[in-house]
Amino acid sequence: MAEIAQEGPEDYHEVEALYDLCFAPGREALSSYRLRDGVAPQADLCLIARGRAGEVAGAIRTWPVRIGRHGALLLGPVAVHPTRQGEGLGGLLIFEVIARARTAGHPRMMLVGDAPYYSRFGFERLDGVIMPPPTNPERVLGIALAPGAWEGLRGEVARAAGDGSAMTD
Ligand SMILES: CC(C)(COP(=O)(O)OP(=O)(O)OC[C@H]1O[C@@H](n2cnc3c(N)ncnc32)[C@H](O)[C@@H]1OP(=O)(O)O)[C@@H](O)C(=O)NCCC(=O)NCCS
């Protein structure tokens, strides 16, 4: 269907072009981008799906964030080229990132997105986990990669880097 690979520096502009094509203009004004500003992405969890001609047909990126002293992964953006949507590429990329994150020992992952789409991967509404405004709380979703990893975890989601404070997991 497509070849999955880790995004490399040489892929950056092609992935950005795909995101520009798939999202409304001004995507970088979304609150989730404030959590990514100045923070390096989780490189091993940024994947691309290449089509037969070598083109980037789908892409997914992941960033570290924190809730208090607890680390989490922020999934997204994920996008599939309009000519390739509905073939399962988006699902393939999301399942692959979840599997790699679990293998790497990350306890929890979250995203801002449509529950009807992401529930199929195991994402559920996160009560009390607050994204920077304006974010609809109904769209704040999470998946535990280790049992009970979201239990009792509440608070504001913040940038992973910048204030030098320690994290417990
Ligand atoms: C969302 C996206 C990544 C899905 O990729 P894809 O390769 O088309 O997805 P898949 O083929 O794995 O899955 C397709 C299924 O998801 C459903 N789906 C796609 N987007 C959905 C949404 N926002 N809400 C509910 N269901 C959705 C499709 O209807 C289809 O359903 P079916 O399996 O019952 O036919 C792709 O549509 C895309 O790039 N959209 C524009 C960018 C975007 O919105 N990204 C997500 C931000 S939250």
PDB file of C-alpha atoms and ligand atoms in Angstrom:
ATOM      1  CA  MET A   1       0.000   0.000   0.000  1.00  0.00           C
ATOM      2  CA  ALA A   2       2.787   2.379   0.977  1.00  0.00           C
ATOM      3  CA  GLU A   3       6.204   2.276   2.518  1.00  0.00           C
ATOM      4  CA  ILE A   4       6.447   3.600   6.064  1.00  0.00           C
ATOM      5  CA  ALA A   5       9.682   5.336   7.068  1.00  0.00           C
ATOM      6  CA  GLN A   6      10.897   7.745   9.702  1.00  0.00           C
ATOM      7  CA  GLU A   7      10.766  11.338   8.486  1.00  0.00           C
ATOM      8  CA  GLY A   8      14.232  12.661   7.727  1.00  0.00           C
ATOM      9  CA  PRO A   9      15.443  16.275   7.398  1.00  0.00           C
ATOM     10  CA  GLU A  10      15.227  15.921   3.600  1.00  0.00           C
ATOM     11  CA  ASP A  11      11.473  15.193   3.891  1.00  0.00           C
ATOM     12  CA  TYR A  12      10.642  18.307   5.937  1.00  0.00           C
ATOM     13  CA  HIS A  13       9.426  20.566   3.137  1.00  0.00           C
ATOM     14  CA  GLU A  14       7.403  17.830   1.435  1.00  0.00           C
ATOM     15  CA  VAL A  15       5.647  17.058   4.724  1.00  0.00           C
ATOM     16  CA  GLU A  16       4.958  20.764   5.346  1.00  0.00           C
ATOM     17  CA  ALA A  17       3.488  21.043   1.824  1.00  0.00           C
ATOM     18  CA  LEU A  18       1.236  18.050   2.515  1.00  0.00           C
ATOM     19  CA  TYR A  19       0.002  19.630   5.764  1.00  0.00           C
ATOM     20  CA  ASP A  20      -0.621  22.947   3.975  1.00  0.00           C
ATOM     21  CA  LEU A  21      -2.673  21.091   1.371  1.00  0.00           C
ATOM     22  CA  CYS A  22      -4.708  19.058   3.883  1.00  0.00           C
ATOM     23  CA  PHE A  23      -5.409  21.652   6.580  1.00  0.00           C
ATOM     24  CA  ALA A  24      -7.136  25.005   6.454  1.00  0.00           C
ATOM     25  CA  PRO A  25      -4.887  28.053   6.061  1.00  0.00           C
ATOM     26  CA  GLY A  26      -3.573  29.288   9.382  1.00  0.00           C
ATOM     27  CA  ARG A  27      -3.106  25.814  10.859  1.00  0.00           C
ATOM     28  CA  GLU A  28      -0.095  27.077  12.785  1.00  0.00           C
ATOM     29  CA  ALA A  29      -2.353  29.432  14.746  1.00  0.00           C
ATOM     30  CA  LEU A  30      -3.983  26.408  16.418  1.00  0.00           C
ATOM     31  CA  SER A  31      -3.350  26.177  20.134  1.00  0.00           C
ATOM     32  CA  SER A  32      -1.606  22.813  19.785  1.00  0.00           C
ATOM     33  CA  TYR A  33       1.150  24.556  17.816  1.00  0.00           C
ATOM     34  CA  ARG A  34       1.946  26.696  20.899  1.00  0.00           C
ATOM     35  CA  LEU A  35       2.983  23.453  22.606  1.00  0.00           C
ATOM     36  CA  ARG A  36       5.302  22.627  19.704  1.00  0.00           C
ATOM     37  CA  ASP A  37       6.986  26.030  19.356  1.00  0.00           C
ATOM     38  CA  GLY A  38      10.691  25.733  20.052  1.00  0.00           C
ATOM     39  CA  VAL A  39      10.435  22.066  21.039  1.00  0.00           C
ATOM     40  CA  ALA A  40      12.066  19.360  18.935  1.00  0.00           C
ATOM     41  CA  PRO A  41       9.620  16.730  17.707  1.00  0.00           C
ATOM     42  CA  GLN A  42       9.905  13.137  18.873  1.00  0.00           C
ATOM     43  CA  ALA A  43      11.961  12.162  15.807  1.00  0.00           C
ATOM     44  CA  ASP A  44      11.449   8.384  16.068  1.00  0.00           C
ATOM     45  CA  LEU A  45       7.677   8.959  16.081  1.00  0.00           C
ATOM     46  CA  CYS A  46       7.529  11.208  13.007  1.00  0.00           C
ATOM     47  CA  LEU A  47       6.696   8.925  10.096  1.00  0.00           C
ATOM     48  CA  ILE A  48       5.935   9.257   6.415  1.00  0.00           C
ATOM     49  CA  ALA A  49       4.133   6.915   4.042  1.00  0.00           C
ATOM     50  CA  ARG A  50       5.595   6.948   0.542  1.00  0.00           C
ATOM     51  CA  GLY A  51       3.584   6.073  -2.553  1.00  0.00           C
ATOM     52  CA  ARG A  52       4.894   4.120  -5.552  1.00  0.00           C
ATOM     53  CA  ALA A  53       6.493   7.165  -7.160  1.00  0.00           C
ATOM     54  CA  GLY A  54       8.292   7.966  -3.928  1.00  0.00           C
ATOM     55  CA  GLU A  55       5.971  10.849  -3.098  1.00  0.00           C
ATOM     56  CA  VAL A  56       4.912  11.548   0.484  1.00  0.00           C
ATOM     57  CA  ALA A  57       1.312  10.301   0.539  1.00  0.00           C
ATOM     58  CA  GLY A  58       0.837  10.571   4.282  1.00  0.00           C
ATOM     59  CA  ALA A  59       2.659  11.959   7.297  1.00  0.00           C
ATOM     60  CA  ILE A  60       2.402  12.008  11.047  1.00  0.00           C
ATOM     61  CA  ARG A  61       4.436  13.859  13.640  1.00  0.00           C
ATOM     62  CA  THR A  62       4.624  13.588  17.420  1.00  0.00           C
ATOM     63  CA  TRP A  63       5.811  16.014  20.095  1.00  0.00           C
ATOM     64  CA  PRO A  64       6.609  15.591  23.757  1.00  0.00           C
ATOM     65  CA  VAL A  65       4.444  17.632  26.150  1.00  0.00           C
ATOM     66  CA  ARG A  66       3.899  17.592  29.895  1.00  0.00           C
ATOM     67  CA  ILE A  67       1.039  17.762  32.334  1.00  0.00           C
ATOM     68  CA  GLY A  68       2.564  18.965  35.566  1.00  0.00           C
ATOM     69  CA  ARG A  69       5.571  16.722  36.120  1.00  0.00           C
ATOM     70  CA  HIS A  70       4.254  13.964  33.878  1.00  0.00           C
ATOM     71  CA  GLY A  71       5.349  13.522  30.304  1.00  0.00           C
ATOM     72  CA  ALA A  72       3.012  12.657  27.441  1.00  0.00           C
ATOM     73  CA  LEU A  73       3.192  12.427  23.674  1.00  0.00           C
ATOM     74  CA  LEU A  74       1.101  14.816  21.593  1.00  0.00           C
ATOM     75  CA  LEU A  75       0.126  13.045  18.375  1.00  0.00           C
ATOM     76  CA  GLY A  76      -0.268  15.081  15.223  1.00  0.00           C
ATOM     77  CA  PRO A  77      -0.515  16.602  12.813  1.00  0.00           C
ATOM     78  CA  VAL A  78      -1.528  13.590  10.741  1.00  0.00           C
ATOM     79  CA  ALA A  79      -2.551  13.995   7.118  1.00  0.00           C
ATOM     80  CA  VAL A  80      -3.038  11.896   4.022  1.00  0.00           C
ATOM     81  CA  HIS A  81      -2.986  13.349   0.504  1.00  0.00           C
ATOM     82  CA  PRO A  82      -6.559  13.919  -0.747  1.00  0.00           C
ATOM     83  CA  THR A  83      -6.027  11.470  -3.614  1.00  0.00           C
ATOM     84  CA  ARG A  84      -5.048   8.723  -1.159  1.00  0.00           C
ATOM     85  CA  GLN A  85      -7.587   9.256   1.623  1.00  0.00           C
ATOM     86  CA  GLY A  86      -9.842   6.381   2.627  1.00  0.00           C
ATOM     87  CA  GLU A  87      -7.296   3.681   1.748  1.00  0.00           C
ATOM     88  CA  GLY A  88      -6.267   3.086   5.334  1.00  0.00           C
ATOM     89  CA  LEU A  89      -3.017   5.069   5.201  1.00  0.00           C
ATOM     90  CA  GLY A  90      -3.998   7.353   8.071  1.00  0.00           C
ATOM     91  CA  GLY A  91      -4.892   4.340  10.192  1.00  0.00           C
ATOM     92  CA  LEU A  92      -1.642   2.625   9.292  1.00  0.00           C
ATOM     93  CA  LEU A  93       0.422   5.645  10.372  1.00  0.00           C
ATOM     94  CA  ILE A  94      -1.491   6.097  13.624  1.00  0.00           C
ATOM     95  CA  PHE A  95      -1.315   2.399  14.574  1.00  0.00           C
ATOM     96  CA  GLU A  96       2.395   2.375  13.741  1.00  0.00           C
ATOM     97  CA  VAL A  97       3.148   5.409  15.911  1.00  0.00           C
ATOM     98  CA  ILE A  98       1.156   3.928  18.797  1.00  0.00           C
ATOM     99  CA  ALA A  99       3.018   0.604  18.492  1.00  0.00           C
ATOM    100  CA  ARG A 100       6.444   2.272  18.300  1.00  0.00           C
ATOM    101  CA  ALA A 101       5.651   4.557  21.237  1.00  0.00           C
ATOM    102  CA  ARG A 102       4.535   1.607  23.368  1.00  0.00           C
ATOM    103  CA  THR A 103       7.658  -0.382  22.461  1.00  0.00           C
ATOM    104  CA  ALA A 104       9.817   2.619  23.354  1.00  0.00           C
ATOM    105  CA  GLY A 105       8.200   2.706  26.802  1.00  0.00           C
ATOM    106  CA  HIS A 106       6.163   5.924  26.571  1.00  0.00           C
ATOM    107  CA  PRO A 107       3.309   5.688  29.082  1.00  0.00           C
ATOM    108  CA  ARG A 108       0.673   7.901  27.457  1.00  0.00           C
ATOM    109  CA  MET A 109      -0.339   9.700  24.289  1.00  0.00           C
ATOM    110  CA  MET A 110      -2.862  12.435  23.580  1.00  0.00           C
ATOM    111  CA  LEU A 111      -4.193  14.497  20.685  1.00  0.00           C
ATOM    112  CA  VAL A 112      -6.768  17.078  19.705  1.00  0.00           C
ATOM    113  CA  GLY A 113      -9.112  15.599  17.133  1.00  0.00           C
ATOM    114  CA  ASP A 114     -12.399  14.024  16.161  1.00  0.00           C
ATOM    115  CA  ALA A 115     -13.430  11.282  18.616  1.00  0.00           C
ATOM    116  CA  PRO A 116     -15.442   9.423  15.922  1.00  0.00           C
ATOM    117  CA  TYR A 117     -12.199   8.886  13.993  1.00  0.00           C
ATOM    118  CA  TYR A 118      -9.698   8.365  16.804  1.00  0.00           C
ATOM    119  CA  SER A 119     -11.832   6.080  18.993  1.00  0.00           C
ATOM    120  CA  ARG A 120     -11.026   3.206  16.623  1.00  0.00           C
ATOM    121  CA  PHE A 121      -7.396   3.424  17.757  1.00  0.00           C
ATOM    122  CA  GLY A 122      -8.357   3.412  21.449  1.00  0.00           C
ATOM    123  CA  PHE A 123      -8.389   7.174  22.120  1.00  0.00           C
ATOM    124  CA  GLU A 124     -10.946   8.390  24.664  1.00  0.00           C
ATOM    125  CA  ARG A 125     -11.979  11.796  25.993  1.00  0.00           C
ATOM    126  CA  LEU A 126      -9.554  13.034  28.663  1.00  0.00           C
ATOM    127  CA  ASP A 127     -11.436  14.676  31.502  1.00  0.00           C
ATOM    128  CA  GLY A 128      -9.536  17.417  33.270  1.00  0.00           C
ATOM    129  CA  VAL A 129      -6.598  17.485  30.879  1.00  0.00           C
ATOM    130  CA  ILE A 130      -6.677  21.047  29.603  1.00  0.00           C
ATOM    131  CA  MET A 131      -5.194  22.221  26.321  1.00  0.00           C
ATOM    132  CA  PRO A 132      -4.355  25.895  25.791  1.00  0.00           C
ATOM    133  CA  PRO A 133      -7.472  27.840  24.744  1.00  0.00           C
ATOM    134  CA  PRO A 134      -9.315  27.897  22.497  1.00  0.00           C
ATOM    135  CA  THR A 135      -9.664  24.100  22.427  1.00  0.00           C
ATOM    136  CA  ASN A 136     -12.964  22.249  22.595  1.00  0.00           C
ATOM    137  CA  PRO A 137     -12.558  19.858  25.583  1.00  0.00           C
ATOM    138  CA  GLU A 138     -14.574  17.238  23.669  1.00  0.00           C
ATOM    139  CA  ARG A 139     -11.659  16.990  21.239  1.00  0.00           C
ATOM    140  CA  VAL A 140      -8.976  16.349  23.851  1.00  0.00           C
ATOM    141  CA  LEU A 141      -8.385  12.616  23.608  1.00  0.00           C
ATOM    142  CA  GLY A 142      -5.879  10.197  25.095  1.00  0.00           C
ATOM    143  CA  ILE A 143      -4.713   6.612  25.064  1.00  0.00           C
ATOM    144  CA  ALA A 144      -2.838   4.810  27.853  1.00  0.00           C
ATOM    145  CA  LEU A 145       0.186   2.979  26.488  1.00  0.00           C
ATOM    146  CA  ALA A 146       0.866   1.548  29.945  1.00  0.00           C
ATOM    147  CA  PRO A 147      -2.039   0.364  32.118  1.00  0.00           C
ATOM    148  CA  GLY A 148      -3.717   3.199  34.040  1.00  0.00           C
ATOM    149  CA  ALA A 149      -1.297   5.809  32.710  1.00  0.00           C
ATOM    150  CA  TRP A 150      -3.958   8.552  32.567  1.00  0.00           C
ATOM    151  CA  GLU A 151      -5.624   7.657  35.875  1.00  0.00           C
ATOM    152  CA  GLY A 152      -5.840  10.670  38.181  1.00  0.00           C
ATOM    153  CA  LEU A 153      -3.826  12.792  35.774  1.00  0.00           C
ATOM    154  CA  ARG A 154      -5.343  16.260  35.467  1.00  0.00           C
ATOM    155  CA  GLY A 155      -4.083  19.710  34.702  1.00  0.00           C
ATOM    156  CA  GLU A 156      -2.899  21.963  31.951  1.00  0.00           C
ATOM    157  CA  VAL A 157      -0.875  20.625  29.067  1.00  0.00           C
ATOM    158  CA  ALA A 158       2.372  22.560  28.708  1.00  0.00           C
ATOM    159  CA  ARG A 159       5.436  22.624  26.502  1.00  0.00           C
ATOM    160  CA  ALA A 160       7.861  19.836  27.335  1.00  0.00           C
ATOM    161  CA  ALA A 161      10.935  22.026  27.272  1.00  0.00           C
ATOM    162  CA  GLY A 162      11.719  25.524  28.311  1.00  0.00           C
ATOM    163  CA  ASP A 163      11.488  25.796  32.082  1.00  0.00           C
ATOM    164  CA  GLY A 164      13.939  23.037  32.933  1.00  0.00           C
ATOM    165  CA  SER A 165      11.631  21.409  35.478  1.00  0.00           C
ATOM    166  CA  ALA A 166      12.013  17.680  36.061  1.00  0.00           C
ATOM    167  CA  MET A 167       9.493  15.117  34.908  1.00  0.00           C
ATOM    168  CA  THR A 168       8.617  11.926  36.709  1.00  0.00           C
ATOM    169  CA  ASP A 169       7.650   9.887  33.632  1.00  0.00           C
TER     170      ASP A 169
HETATM  171  C1  LIG B   1      -7.978  12.282   8.863  1.00  0.00           C
HETATM  172  C2  LIG B   1      -7.076  11.605   7.824  1.00  0.00           C
HETATM  173  C3  LIG B   1      -5.634  11.679   8.291  1.00  0.00           C
HETATM  174  C4  LIG B   1      -7.496  10.150   7.722  1.00  0.00           C
HETATM  175  O1  LIG B   1      -6.625   9.494   6.810  1.00  0.00           O
HETATM  176  P1  LIG B   1      -7.183   8.348   5.826  1.00  0.00           P
HETATM  177  O2  LIG B   1      -6.015   7.635   5.258  1.00  0.00           O
HETATM  178  O3  LIG B   1      -8.169   8.922   4.902  1.00  0.00           O
HETATM  179  O4  LIG B   1      -7.936   7.420   6.913  1.00  0.00           O
HETATM  180  P2  LIG B   1      -8.217   5.884   6.841  1.00  0.00           P
HETATM  181  O5  LIG B   1      -8.266   5.434   5.411  1.00  0.00           O
HETATM  182  O6  LIG B   1      -7.319   5.169   7.751  1.00  0.00           O
HETATM  183  O7  LIG B   1      -9.676   5.839   7.465  1.00  0.00           O
HETATM  184  C5  LIG B   1     -10.775   6.287   6.709  1.00  0.00           C
HETATM  185  C6  LIG B   1     -11.996   6.267   7.584  1.00  0.00           C
HETATM  186  O8  LIG B   1     -11.900   7.326   8.546  1.00  0.00           O
HETATM  187  C7  LIG B   1     -13.048   8.126   8.459  1.00  0.00           C
HETATM  188  N1  LIG B   1     -12.702   9.483   8.833  1.00  0.00           N
HETATM  189  C8  LIG B   1     -11.747  10.277   8.296  1.00  0.00           C
HETATM  190  N2  LIG B   1     -11.736  11.481   8.918  1.00  0.00           N
HETATM  191  C9  LIG B   1     -12.702  11.422   9.862  1.00  0.00           C
HETATM  192  C10 LIG B   1     -13.188  12.339  10.820  1.00  0.00           C
HETATM  193  N3  LIG B   1     -12.666  13.570  10.933  1.00  0.00           N
HETATM  194  N4  LIG B   1     -14.200  11.951  11.648  1.00  0.00           N
HETATM  195  C11 LIG B   1     -14.732  10.720  11.537  1.00  0.00           C
HETATM  196  N5  LIG B   1     -14.300   9.789  10.647  1.00  0.00           N
HETATM  197  C12 LIG B   1     -13.316  10.157   9.808  1.00  0.00           C
HETATM  198  C13 LIG B   1     -13.484   7.994   7.023  1.00  0.00           C
HETATM  199  O9  LIG B   1     -14.838   8.324   6.890  1.00  0.00           O
HETATM  200  C14 LIG B   1     -13.264   6.502   6.803  1.00  0.00           C
HETATM  201  O10 LIG B   1     -14.290   5.772   7.421  1.00  0.00           O
HETATM  202  P3  LIG B   1     -14.590   4.231   7.044  1.00  0.00           P
HETATM  203  O11 LIG B   1     -13.412   3.428   7.485  1.00  0.00           O
HETATM  204  O12 LIG B   1     -15.817   3.927   7.838  1.00  0.00           O
HETATM  205  O13 LIG B   1     -14.791   4.242   5.565  1.00  0.00           O
HETATM  206  C15 LIG B   1      -7.233  12.254   6.416  1.00  0.00           C
HETATM  207  O14 LIG B   1      -8.582  12.213   6.053  1.00  0.00           O
HETATM  208  C16 LIG B   1      -6.757  13.691   6.336  1.00  0.00           C
HETATM  209  O15 LIG B   1      -5.596  13.947   6.043  1.00  0.00           O
HETATM  210  N6  LIG B   1      -7.645  14.666   6.565  1.00  0.00           N
HETATM  211  C17 LIG B   1      -7.289  16.079   6.486  1.00  0.00           C
HETATM  212  C18 LIG B   1      -6.395  16.478   7.637  1.00  0.00           C
HETATM  213  C19 LIG B   1      -7.022  16.152   8.976  1.00  0.00           C
HETATM  214  O16 LIG B   1      -8.184  16.459   9.231  1.00  0.00           O
HETATM  215  N7  LIG B   1      -6.224  15.514   9.863  1.00  0.00           N
HETATM  216  C20 LIG B   1      -6.674  15.080  11.173  1.00  0.00           C
HETATM  217  C21 LIG B   1      -6.642  16.206  12.143  1.00  0.00           C
HETATM  218  S1  LIG B   1      -7.525  15.801  13.635  1.00  0.00           S
END
